[in-house]
C-alpha positions as a printed Julia matrix, in Angstrom:
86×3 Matrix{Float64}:
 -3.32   1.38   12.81
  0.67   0.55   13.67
  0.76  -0.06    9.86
  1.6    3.38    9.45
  5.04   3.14   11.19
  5.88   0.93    8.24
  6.12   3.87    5.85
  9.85   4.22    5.65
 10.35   7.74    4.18
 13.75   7.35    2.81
 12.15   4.7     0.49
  9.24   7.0    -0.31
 11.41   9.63   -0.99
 13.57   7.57   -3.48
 10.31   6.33   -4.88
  9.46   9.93   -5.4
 12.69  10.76   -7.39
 11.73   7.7    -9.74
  8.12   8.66  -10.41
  9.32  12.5   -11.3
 12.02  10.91  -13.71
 10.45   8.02  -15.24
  6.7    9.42  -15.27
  4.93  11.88  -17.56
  4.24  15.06  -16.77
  0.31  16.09  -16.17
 -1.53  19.05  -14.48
 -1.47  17.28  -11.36
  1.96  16.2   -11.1
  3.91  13.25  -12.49
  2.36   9.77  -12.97
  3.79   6.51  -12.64
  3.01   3.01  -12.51
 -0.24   3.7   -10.35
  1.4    7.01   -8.03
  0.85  10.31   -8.64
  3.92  12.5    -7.42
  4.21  16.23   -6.48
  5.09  19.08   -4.4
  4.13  22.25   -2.64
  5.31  25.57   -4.29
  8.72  25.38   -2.41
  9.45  21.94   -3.03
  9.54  21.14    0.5
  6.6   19.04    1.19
  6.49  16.13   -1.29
  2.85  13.94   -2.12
  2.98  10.84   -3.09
 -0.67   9.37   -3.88
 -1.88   6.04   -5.4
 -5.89   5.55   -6.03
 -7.02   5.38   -2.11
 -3.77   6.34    0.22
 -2.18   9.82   -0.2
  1.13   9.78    1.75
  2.61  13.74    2.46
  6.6   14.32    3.62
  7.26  16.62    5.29
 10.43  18.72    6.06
 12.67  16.84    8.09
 10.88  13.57    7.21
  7.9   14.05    9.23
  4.92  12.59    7.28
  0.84  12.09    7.71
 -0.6    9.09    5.66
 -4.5    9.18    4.71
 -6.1    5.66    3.9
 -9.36   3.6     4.78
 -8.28   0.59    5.38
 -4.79  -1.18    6.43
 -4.72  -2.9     3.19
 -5.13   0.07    1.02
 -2.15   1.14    3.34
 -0.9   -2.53    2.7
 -1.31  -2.28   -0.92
  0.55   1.09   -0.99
  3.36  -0.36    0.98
  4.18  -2.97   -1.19
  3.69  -1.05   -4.21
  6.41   1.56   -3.2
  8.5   -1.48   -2.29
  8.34  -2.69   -5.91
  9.47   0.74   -7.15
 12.24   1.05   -4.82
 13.7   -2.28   -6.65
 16.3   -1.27   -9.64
């Protein structure tokens, strides 16, 4: 599973920032364009989550990805690419 060490968190982090501005607001957190964005109570551990992976940051850019197969992960990849793009 080396597809993991193709999360790059500085892009998942930007791609965070977009989904809490440009997404509504639910229960759950903020959605956008297929991601679901939110955060601990502190604000220090962020979760980004499409339908099947669920990516969590963690302080100091640490981060755990859960998925079932590498193209879910694939998928996931290329779908925060897309929302890094202005």
């Amino acid at each position: 599973m080396e597809e993991e060490s193709k999360i790059d968190v500085k892009q998942a982090l930007r791609v965070f920032d977009r989904v809490t501005r440009e997404g509504h607001r639910e229960t759950d957190g903020w959605h956008y364009k297929g991601l679901t964005a939110s955060t601990d109570f502190d604000g220090y551990t962020v979760f980004i989550n499409s339908a099947k992976v669920k990516l969590t940051v963690f302080f100091h850019n640490k981060f755990s990805i859960d998925y079932s197969s590498d193209r879910e992960l694939q998928d996931f990849i290329r779908l925060l690419a897309s929302l890094d793009q202005k």
